[in-house]
mmCIF file of C-alpha atoms in Angstrom:
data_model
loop_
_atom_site.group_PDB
_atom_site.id
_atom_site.type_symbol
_atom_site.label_atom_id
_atom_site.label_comp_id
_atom_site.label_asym_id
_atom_site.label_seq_id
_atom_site.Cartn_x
_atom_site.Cartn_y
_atom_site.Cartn_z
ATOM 1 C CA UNK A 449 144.785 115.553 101.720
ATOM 2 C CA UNK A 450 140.714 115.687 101.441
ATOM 3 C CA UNK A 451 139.135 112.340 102.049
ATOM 4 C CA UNK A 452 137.766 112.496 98.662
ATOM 5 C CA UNK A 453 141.166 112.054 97.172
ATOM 6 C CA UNK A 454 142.227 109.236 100.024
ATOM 7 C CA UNK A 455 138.548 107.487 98.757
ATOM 8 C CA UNK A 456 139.658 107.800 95.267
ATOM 9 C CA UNK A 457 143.295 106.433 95.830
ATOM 10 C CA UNK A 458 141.365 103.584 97.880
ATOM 11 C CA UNK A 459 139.069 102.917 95.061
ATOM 12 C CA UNK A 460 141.802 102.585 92.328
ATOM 13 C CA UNK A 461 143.707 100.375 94.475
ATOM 14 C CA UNK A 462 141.094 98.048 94.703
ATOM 15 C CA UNK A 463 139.672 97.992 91.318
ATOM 16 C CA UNK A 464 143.581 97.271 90.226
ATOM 17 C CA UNK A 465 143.770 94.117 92.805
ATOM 18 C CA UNK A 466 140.518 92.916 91.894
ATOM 19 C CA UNK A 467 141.599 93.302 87.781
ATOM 20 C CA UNK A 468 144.982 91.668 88.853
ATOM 21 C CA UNK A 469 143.818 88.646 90.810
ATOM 22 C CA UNK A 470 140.887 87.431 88.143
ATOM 23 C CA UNK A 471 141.689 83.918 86.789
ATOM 24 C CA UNK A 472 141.857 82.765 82.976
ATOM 25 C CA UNK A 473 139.489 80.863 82.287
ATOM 26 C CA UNK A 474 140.778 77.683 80.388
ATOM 27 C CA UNK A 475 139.365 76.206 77.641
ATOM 28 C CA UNK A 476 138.545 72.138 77.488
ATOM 29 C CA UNK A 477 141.714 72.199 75.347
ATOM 30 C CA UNK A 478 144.375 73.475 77.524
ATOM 31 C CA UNK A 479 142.948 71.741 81.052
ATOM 32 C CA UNK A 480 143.272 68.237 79.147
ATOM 33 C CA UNK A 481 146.693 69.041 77.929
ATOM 34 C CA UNK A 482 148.048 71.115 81.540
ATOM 35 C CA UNK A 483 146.365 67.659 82.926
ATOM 36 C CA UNK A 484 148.380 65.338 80.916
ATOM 37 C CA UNK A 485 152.167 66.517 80.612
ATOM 38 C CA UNK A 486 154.134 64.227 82.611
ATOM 39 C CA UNK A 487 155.310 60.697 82.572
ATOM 40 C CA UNK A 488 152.614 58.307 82.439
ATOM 41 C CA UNK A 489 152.917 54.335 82.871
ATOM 42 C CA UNK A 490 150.639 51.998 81.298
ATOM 43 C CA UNK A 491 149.620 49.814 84.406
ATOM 44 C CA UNK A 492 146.470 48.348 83.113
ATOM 45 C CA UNK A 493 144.209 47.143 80.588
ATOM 46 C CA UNK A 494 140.529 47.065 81.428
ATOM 47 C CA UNK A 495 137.846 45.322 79.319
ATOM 48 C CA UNK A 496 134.492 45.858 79.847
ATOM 49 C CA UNK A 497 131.785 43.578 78.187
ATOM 50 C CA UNK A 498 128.058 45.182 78.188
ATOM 51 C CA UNK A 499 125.376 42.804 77.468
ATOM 52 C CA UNK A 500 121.647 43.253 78.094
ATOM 53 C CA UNK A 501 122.485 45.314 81.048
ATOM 54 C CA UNK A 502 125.126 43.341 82.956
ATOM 55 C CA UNK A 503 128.483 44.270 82.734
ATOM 56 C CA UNK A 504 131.768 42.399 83.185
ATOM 57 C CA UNK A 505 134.718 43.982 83.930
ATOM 58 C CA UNK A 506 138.023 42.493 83.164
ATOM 59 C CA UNK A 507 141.631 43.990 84.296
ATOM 60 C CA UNK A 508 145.257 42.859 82.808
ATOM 61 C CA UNK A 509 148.305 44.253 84.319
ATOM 62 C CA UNK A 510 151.092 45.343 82.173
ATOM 63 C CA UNK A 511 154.797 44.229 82.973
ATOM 64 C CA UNK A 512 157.108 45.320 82.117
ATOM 65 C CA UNK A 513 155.127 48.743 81.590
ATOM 66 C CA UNK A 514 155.474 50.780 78.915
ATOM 67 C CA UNK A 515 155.435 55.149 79.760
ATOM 68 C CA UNK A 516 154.363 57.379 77.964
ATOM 69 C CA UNK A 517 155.713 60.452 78.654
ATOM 70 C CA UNK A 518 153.781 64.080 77.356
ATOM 71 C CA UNK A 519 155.149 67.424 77.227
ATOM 72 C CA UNK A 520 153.523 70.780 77.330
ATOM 73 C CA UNK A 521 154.873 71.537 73.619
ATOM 74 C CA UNK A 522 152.880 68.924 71.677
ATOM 75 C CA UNK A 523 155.718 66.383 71.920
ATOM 76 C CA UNK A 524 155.323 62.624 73.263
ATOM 77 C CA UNK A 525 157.710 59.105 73.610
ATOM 78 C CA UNK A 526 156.944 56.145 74.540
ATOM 79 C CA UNK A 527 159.571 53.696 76.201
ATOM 80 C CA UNK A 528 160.146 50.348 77.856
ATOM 81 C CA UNK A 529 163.809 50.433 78.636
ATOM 82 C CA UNK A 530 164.785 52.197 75.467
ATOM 83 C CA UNK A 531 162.364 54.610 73.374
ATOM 84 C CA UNK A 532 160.300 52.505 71.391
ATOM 85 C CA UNK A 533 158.052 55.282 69.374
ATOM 86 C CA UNK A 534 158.088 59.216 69.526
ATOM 87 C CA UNK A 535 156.587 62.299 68.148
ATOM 88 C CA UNK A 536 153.876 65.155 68.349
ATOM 89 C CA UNK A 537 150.565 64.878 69.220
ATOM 90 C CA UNK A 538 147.418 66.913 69.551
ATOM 91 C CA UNK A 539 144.429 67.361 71.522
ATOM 92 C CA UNK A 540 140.626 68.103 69.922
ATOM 93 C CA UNK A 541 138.969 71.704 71.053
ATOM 94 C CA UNK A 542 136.638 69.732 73.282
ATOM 95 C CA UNK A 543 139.455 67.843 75.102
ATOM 96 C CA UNK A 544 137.979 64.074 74.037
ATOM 97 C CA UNK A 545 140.230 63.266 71.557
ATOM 98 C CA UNK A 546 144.301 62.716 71.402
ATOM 99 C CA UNK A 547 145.983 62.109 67.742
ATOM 100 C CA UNK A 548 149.235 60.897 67.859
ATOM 101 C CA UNK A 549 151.313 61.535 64.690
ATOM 102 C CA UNK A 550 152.408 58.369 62.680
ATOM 103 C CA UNK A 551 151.380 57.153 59.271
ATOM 104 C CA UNK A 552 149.134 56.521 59.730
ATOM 105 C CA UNK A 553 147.838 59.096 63.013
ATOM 106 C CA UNK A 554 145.943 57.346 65.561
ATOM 107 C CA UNK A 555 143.035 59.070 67.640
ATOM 108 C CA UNK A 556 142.074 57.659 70.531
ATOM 109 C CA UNK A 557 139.292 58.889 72.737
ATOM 110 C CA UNK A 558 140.547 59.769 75.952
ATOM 111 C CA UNK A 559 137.415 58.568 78.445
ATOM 112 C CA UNK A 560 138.762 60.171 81.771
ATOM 113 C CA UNK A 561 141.537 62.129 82.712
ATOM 114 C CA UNK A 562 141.960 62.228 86.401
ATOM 115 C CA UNK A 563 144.654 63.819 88.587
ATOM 116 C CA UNK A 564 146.603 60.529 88.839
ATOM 117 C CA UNK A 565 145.200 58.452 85.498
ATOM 118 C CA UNK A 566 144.125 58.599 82.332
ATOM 119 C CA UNK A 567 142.144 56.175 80.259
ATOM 120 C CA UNK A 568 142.997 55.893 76.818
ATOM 121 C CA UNK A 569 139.608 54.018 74.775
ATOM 122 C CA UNK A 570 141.610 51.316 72.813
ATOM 123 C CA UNK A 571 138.799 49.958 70.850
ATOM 124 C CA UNK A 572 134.993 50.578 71.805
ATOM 125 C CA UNK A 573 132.505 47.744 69.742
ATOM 126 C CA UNK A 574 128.902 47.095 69.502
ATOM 127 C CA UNK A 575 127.870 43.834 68.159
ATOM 128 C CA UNK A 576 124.231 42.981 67.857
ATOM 129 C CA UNK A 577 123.051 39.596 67.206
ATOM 130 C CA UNK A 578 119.005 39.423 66.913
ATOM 131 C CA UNK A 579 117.665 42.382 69.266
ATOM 132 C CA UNK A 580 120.883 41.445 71.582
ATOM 133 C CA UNK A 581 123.129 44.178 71.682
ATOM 134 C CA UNK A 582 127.095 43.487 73.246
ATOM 135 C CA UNK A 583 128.986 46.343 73.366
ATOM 136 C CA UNK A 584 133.157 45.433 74.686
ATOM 137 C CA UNK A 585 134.908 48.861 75.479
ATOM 138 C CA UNK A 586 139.175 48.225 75.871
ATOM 139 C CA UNK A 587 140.456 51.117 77.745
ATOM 140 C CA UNK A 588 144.565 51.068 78.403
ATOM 141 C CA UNK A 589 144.631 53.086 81.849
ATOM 142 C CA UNK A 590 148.294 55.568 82.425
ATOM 143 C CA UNK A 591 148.675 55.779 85.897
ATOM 144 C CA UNK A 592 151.559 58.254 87.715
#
């Protein structure tokens, strides 16, 4: 064999491993949603009061705890002992967003999702009185 046709053979092979190994790239979508199947237990509550730049942070522990529990075909439940609410849900293109069906659907913002929890924006409220400005963010955090 010439070494032209052993450089050739060479060449191919590695232009079909490099082709082979390149990754998918995921969009903001499907990281969020490979991120959150699992079971997920709501451990805390945090409230955090923002007022003229000083900021109180408040934490109440769930018990018993309620899971919610996500699967990778759109499909949640939540239980405490027994199943207390189920059904789909969906996830926005940029990954911010979860809407859980129900009438009527709730969307909740989801503020971090991190390998081990989640925080789920519960309500997030600005009040101003005068030029006084309080915002109070309640954020349920899932923890595995």
């Amino acid at each position: 064999m010439s070494k032209s046709k052993i450089a050739l053979i060479l060449l191919a092979f590695v232009t079909f491993a490099f082709y082979a190994c390149k990754k998918e790239a995921l969009t903001d979508k499907q990281a969020a949603l490979q991120q959150l199947v699992g079971r997920w237990p709501l451990k805390l509550r945090i409230r955090e009061v923002d007022s003229a730049a000083v900021i109180r942070k408040d934490t109440t522990a769930y018990n018993p705890v309620d899971t919610l529990v996500f699967s990778a075909d759109g499909t949640y439940f939540q239980t405490n002992k027994t199943i207390i609410k189920s059904g789909t849900f969906t996830i926005d293109e940029a990954g911010e967003n979860i809407t859980f069906s129900g009438t009527p659907a709730l969307t909740q913002k989801l503020n971090y999702i991190r390998t081990t929890t989640i925080g789920l924006v519960v309500s997030d409220e600005t009040v101003t009185t005068g030029s006084t400005k309080v915002r109070t963010l309640l954020i349920d955090e899932l923890s595995k």
